C-alpha positions as a LaTeX table, in Angstrom:
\begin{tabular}{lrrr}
\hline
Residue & $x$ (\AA) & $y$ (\AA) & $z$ (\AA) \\
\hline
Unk1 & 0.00 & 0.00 & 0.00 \\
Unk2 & 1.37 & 2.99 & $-0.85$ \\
Unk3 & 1.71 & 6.45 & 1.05 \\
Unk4 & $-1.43$ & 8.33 & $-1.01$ \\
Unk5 & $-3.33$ & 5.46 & $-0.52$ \\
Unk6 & $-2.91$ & 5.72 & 3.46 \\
Unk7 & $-3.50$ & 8.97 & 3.11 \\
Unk8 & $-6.78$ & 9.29 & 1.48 \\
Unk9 & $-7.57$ & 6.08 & 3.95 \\
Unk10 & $-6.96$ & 8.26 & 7.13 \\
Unk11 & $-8.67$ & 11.02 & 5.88 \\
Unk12 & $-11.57$ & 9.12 & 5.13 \\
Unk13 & $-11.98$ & 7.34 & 8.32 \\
Unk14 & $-11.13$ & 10.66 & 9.93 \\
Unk15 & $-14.38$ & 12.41 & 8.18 \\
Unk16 & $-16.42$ & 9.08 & 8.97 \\
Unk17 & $-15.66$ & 9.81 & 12.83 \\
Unk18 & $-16.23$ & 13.56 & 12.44 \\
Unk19 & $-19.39$ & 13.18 & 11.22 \\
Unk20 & $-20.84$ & 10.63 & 13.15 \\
Unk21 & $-20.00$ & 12.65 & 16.45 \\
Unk22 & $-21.54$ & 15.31 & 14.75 \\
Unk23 & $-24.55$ & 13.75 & 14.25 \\
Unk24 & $-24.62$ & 12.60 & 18.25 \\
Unk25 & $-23.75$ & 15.88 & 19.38 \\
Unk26 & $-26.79$ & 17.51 & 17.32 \\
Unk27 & $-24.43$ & 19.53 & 15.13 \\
Unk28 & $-22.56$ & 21.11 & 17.54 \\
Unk29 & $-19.43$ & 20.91 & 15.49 \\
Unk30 & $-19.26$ & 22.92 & 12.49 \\
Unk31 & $-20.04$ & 21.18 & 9.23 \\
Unk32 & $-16.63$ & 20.41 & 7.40 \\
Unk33 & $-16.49$ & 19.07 & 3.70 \\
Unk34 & $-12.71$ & 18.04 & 3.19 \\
Unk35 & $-11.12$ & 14.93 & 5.16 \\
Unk36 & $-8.09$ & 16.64 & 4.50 \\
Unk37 & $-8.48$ & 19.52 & 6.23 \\
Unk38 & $-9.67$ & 18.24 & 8.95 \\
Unk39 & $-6.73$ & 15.48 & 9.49 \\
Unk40 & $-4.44$ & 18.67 & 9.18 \\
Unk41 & $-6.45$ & 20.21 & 11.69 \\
Unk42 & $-5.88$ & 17.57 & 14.05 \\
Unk43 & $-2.70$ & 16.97 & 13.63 \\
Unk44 & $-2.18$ & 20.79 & 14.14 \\
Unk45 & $-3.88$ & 20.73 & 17.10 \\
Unk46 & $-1.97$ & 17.64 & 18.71 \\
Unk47 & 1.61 & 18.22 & 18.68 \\
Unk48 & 1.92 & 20.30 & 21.01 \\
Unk49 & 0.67 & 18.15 & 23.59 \\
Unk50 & 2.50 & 15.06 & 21.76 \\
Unk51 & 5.82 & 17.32 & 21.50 \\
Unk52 & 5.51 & 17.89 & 25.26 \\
Unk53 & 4.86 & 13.92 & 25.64 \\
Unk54 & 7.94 & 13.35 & 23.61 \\
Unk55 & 9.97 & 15.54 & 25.63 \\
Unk56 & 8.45 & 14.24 & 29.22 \\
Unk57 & 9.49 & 10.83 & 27.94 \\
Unk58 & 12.87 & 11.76 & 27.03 \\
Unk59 & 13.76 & 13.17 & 30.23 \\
Unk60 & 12.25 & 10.42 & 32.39 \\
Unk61 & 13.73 & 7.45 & 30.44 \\
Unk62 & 16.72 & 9.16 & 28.77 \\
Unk63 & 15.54 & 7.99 & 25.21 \\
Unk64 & 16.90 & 10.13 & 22.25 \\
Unk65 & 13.88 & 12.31 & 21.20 \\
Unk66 & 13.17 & 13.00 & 17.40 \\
Unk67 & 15.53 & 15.74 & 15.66 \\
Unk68 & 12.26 & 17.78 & 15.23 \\
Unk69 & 12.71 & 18.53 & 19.32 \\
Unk70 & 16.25 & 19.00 & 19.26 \\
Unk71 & 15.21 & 22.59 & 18.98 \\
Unk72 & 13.05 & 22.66 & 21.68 \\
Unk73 & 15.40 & 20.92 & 24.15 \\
Unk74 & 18.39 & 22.88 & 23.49 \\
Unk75 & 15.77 & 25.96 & 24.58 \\
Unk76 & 15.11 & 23.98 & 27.55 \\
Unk77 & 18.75 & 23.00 & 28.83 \\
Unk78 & 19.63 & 26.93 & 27.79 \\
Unk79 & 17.24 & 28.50 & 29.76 \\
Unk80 & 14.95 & 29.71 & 27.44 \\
Unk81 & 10.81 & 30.82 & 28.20 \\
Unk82 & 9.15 & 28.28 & 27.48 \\
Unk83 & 6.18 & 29.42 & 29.27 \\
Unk84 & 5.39 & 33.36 & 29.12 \\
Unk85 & 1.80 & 33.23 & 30.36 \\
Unk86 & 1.69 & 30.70 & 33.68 \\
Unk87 & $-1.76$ & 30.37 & 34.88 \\
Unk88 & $-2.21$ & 31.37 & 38.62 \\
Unk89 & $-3.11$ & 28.29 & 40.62 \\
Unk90 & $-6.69$ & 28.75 & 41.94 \\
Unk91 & $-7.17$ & 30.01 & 45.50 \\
Unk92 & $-10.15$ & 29.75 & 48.07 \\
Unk93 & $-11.60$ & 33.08 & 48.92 \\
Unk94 & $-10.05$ & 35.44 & 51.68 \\
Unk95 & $-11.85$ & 35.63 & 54.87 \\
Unk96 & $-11.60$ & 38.79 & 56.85 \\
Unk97 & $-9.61$ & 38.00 & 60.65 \\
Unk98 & $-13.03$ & 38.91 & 62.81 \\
Unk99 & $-15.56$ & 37.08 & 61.00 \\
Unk100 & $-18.32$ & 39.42 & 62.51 \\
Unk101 & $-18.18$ & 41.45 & 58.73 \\
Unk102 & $-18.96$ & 38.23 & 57.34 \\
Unk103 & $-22.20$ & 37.52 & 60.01 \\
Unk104 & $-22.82$ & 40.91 & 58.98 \\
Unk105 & $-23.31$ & 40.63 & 55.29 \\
Unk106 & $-25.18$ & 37.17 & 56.10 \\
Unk107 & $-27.38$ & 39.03 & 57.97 \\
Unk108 & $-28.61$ & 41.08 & 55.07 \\
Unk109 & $-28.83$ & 38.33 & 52.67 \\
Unk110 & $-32.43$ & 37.33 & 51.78 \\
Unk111 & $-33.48$ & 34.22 & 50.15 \\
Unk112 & $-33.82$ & 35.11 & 46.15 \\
Unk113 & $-36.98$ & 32.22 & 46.41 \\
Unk114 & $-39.29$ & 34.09 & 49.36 \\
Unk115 & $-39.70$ & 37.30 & 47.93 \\
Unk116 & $-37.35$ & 39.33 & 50.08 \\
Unk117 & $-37.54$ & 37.35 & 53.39 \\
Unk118 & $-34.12$ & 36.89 & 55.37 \\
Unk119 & $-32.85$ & 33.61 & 54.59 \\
Unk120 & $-32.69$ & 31.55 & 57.91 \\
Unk121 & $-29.45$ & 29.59 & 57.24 \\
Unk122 & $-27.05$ & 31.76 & 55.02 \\
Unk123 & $-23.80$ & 30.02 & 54.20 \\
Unk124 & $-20.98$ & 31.64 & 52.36 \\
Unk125 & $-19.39$ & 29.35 & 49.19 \\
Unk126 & $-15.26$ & 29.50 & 49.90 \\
Unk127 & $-15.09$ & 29.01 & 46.26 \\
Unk128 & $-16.19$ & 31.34 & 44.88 \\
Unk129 & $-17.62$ & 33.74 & 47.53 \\
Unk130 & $-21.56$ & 33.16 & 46.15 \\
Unk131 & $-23.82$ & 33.53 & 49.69 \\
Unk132 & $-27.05$ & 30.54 & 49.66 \\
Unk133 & $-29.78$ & 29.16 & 51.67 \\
Unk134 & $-28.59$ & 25.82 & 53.20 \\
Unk135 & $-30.96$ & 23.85 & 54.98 \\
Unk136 & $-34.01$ & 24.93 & 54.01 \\
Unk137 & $-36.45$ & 23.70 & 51.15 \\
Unk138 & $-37.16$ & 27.39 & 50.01 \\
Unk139 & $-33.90$ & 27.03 & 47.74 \\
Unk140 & $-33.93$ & 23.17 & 46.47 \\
Unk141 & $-33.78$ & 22.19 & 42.91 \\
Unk142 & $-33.59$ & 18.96 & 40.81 \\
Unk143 & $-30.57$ & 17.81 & 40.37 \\
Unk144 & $-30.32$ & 14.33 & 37.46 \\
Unk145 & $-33.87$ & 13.29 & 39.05 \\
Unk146 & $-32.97$ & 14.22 & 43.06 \\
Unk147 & $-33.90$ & 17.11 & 44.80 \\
Unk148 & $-31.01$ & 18.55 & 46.51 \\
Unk149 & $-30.50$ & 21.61 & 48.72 \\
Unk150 & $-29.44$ & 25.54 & 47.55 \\
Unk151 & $-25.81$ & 24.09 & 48.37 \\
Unk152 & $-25.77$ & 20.67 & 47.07 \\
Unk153 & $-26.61$ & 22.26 & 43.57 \\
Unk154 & $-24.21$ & 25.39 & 43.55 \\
Unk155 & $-21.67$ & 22.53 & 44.05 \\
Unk156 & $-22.42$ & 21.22 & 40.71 \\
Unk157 & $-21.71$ & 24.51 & 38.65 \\
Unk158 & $-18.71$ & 25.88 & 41.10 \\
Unk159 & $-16.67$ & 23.11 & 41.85 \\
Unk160 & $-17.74$ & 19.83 & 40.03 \\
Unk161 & $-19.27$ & 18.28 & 43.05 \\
Unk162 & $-17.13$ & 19.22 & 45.50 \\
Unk163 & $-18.25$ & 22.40 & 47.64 \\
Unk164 & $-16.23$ & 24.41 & 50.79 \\
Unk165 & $-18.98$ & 26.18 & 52.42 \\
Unk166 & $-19.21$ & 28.56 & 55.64 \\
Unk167 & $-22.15$ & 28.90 & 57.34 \\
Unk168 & $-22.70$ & 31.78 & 60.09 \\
Unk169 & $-22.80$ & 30.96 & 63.96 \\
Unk170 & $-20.65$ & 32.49 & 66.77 \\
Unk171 & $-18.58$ & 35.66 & 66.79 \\
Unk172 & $-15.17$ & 33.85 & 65.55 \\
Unk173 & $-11.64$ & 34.57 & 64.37 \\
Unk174 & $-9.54$ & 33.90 & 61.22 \\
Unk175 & $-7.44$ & 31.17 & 61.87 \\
Unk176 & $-5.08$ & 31.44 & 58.71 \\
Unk177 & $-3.34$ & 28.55 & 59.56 \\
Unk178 & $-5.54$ & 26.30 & 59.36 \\
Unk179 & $-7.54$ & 27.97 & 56.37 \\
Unk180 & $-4.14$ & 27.56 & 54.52 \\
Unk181 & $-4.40$ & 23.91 & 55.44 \\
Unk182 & $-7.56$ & 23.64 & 53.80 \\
Unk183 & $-6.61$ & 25.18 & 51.06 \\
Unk184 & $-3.52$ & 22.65 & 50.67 \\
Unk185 & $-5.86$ & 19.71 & 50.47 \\
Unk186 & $-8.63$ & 21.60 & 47.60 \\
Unk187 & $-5.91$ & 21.80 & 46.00 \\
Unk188 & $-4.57$ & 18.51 & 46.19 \\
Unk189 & $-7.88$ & 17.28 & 45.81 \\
Unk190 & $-7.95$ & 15.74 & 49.14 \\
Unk191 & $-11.24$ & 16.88 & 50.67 \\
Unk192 & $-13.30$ & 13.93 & 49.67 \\
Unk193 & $-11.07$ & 11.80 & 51.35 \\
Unk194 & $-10.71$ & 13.45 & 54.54 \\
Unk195 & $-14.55$ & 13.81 & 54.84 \\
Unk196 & $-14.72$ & 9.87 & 53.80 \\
Unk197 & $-12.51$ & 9.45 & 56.76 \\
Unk198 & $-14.44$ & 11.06 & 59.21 \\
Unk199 & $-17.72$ & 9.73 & 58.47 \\
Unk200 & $-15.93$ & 5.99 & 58.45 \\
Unk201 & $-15.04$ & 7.15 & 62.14 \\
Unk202 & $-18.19$ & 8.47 & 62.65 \\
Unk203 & $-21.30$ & 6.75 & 61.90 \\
Unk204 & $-23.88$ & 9.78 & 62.73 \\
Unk205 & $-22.42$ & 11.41 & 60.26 \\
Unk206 & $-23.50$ & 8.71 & 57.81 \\
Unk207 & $-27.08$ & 9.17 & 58.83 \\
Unk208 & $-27.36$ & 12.52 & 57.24 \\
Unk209 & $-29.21$ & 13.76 & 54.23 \\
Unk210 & $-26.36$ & 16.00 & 53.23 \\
Unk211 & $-27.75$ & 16.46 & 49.58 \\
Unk212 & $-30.37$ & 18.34 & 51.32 \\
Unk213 & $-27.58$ & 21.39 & 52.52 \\
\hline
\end{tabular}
């Protein structure tokens, strides 16, 4: 088989693929008429990641990578910027040290559901700083056939899932410490597993409907 042969065979299977996740996806994906175009668009569109890959390999394993990253590794052992643009890593919101500003503003918050009434359980979303009824069935919402809590929902849009949430109660103080701490494990996606820990040593905790929150 020769190489034009492969070629139009790629590109064909290519455009088969293309267009039957088009048709899934409802024609989301904009209607393209040559295989290969689209081929060159994906090869485009992967090397960098597969240049990177190449490169990640090389160093970990010490295998010779292809002359076409010479380039890019000399730039690499030579100092140059690779990266100009670094993305800031994502940080939790920053609580005031008296938290009475923050039982302040909860105390003003009223429930967007009940027309302007106070909302009886404000909590505060550390993700994203969004203030919500928790506890309460003024806010709930159905959630892939379940009815879940103000909370339980927000998590969904915010943080996949996964919520941090402070709800007002005594006059308190910052602790930075120990917010820092929780910071450490949201970002090393370690909160699930902490609160699977404590409800293995506590069983009450087990018991409740926290989809409801």
């Amino acid at each position: 088989m020769d190489q034009d042969s492969i070629g139009s065979e790629e590109e064909e299977l290519t455009f088969q693929l293309y267009n039957t996740l088009r048709k899934h996806l409802g024609g989301v994906l904009p209607d393209v008429t040559s295989g290969w175009q689209l081929l060159h668009c994906i090869k485009v569109g992967m090397l960098p990641f597969l240049r990177s890959a190449a490169l990640f390999f090389h160093y970990l394993n010490s295998t010779t990578p292809p002359a076409d990253l010479l380039g890019v590794r000399q730039q690499l052992q030579g100092g140059g910027i690779i990266i100009r643009f670094p993305r800031e890593s994502n940080r939790l919101i920053r609580l005031p040290e008296d938290y009475s500003v923050l039982i302040n503003q909860a105390s003003s918050f009223t429930c967007p559901r009940s027309g302007g009434d106070k909302s009886r359980a404000p909590t505060l979303c550390l993700v994203c700083g969004s203030l919500l009824c928790s506890q309460s069935y003024c806010c709930q919402t159905e959630v892939d056939g379940e009815d879940v809590g103000a909370c339980t929902a927000h998590t969904f849009t915010c943080g996949a899932g996964l919520g941090l949430f402070l709800r007002r109660g005594n006059p308190l103080h910052l602790c930075l410490e120990r917010y820092q701490k929780i910071e450490r494990l949201w970002h090393q996606h370690g909160i699930a597993e902490v609160i699977g820990h404590a409800q293995e040593a506590n069983q009450t905790l087990v018991t409740i409907d926290w989809q409801h929150l």
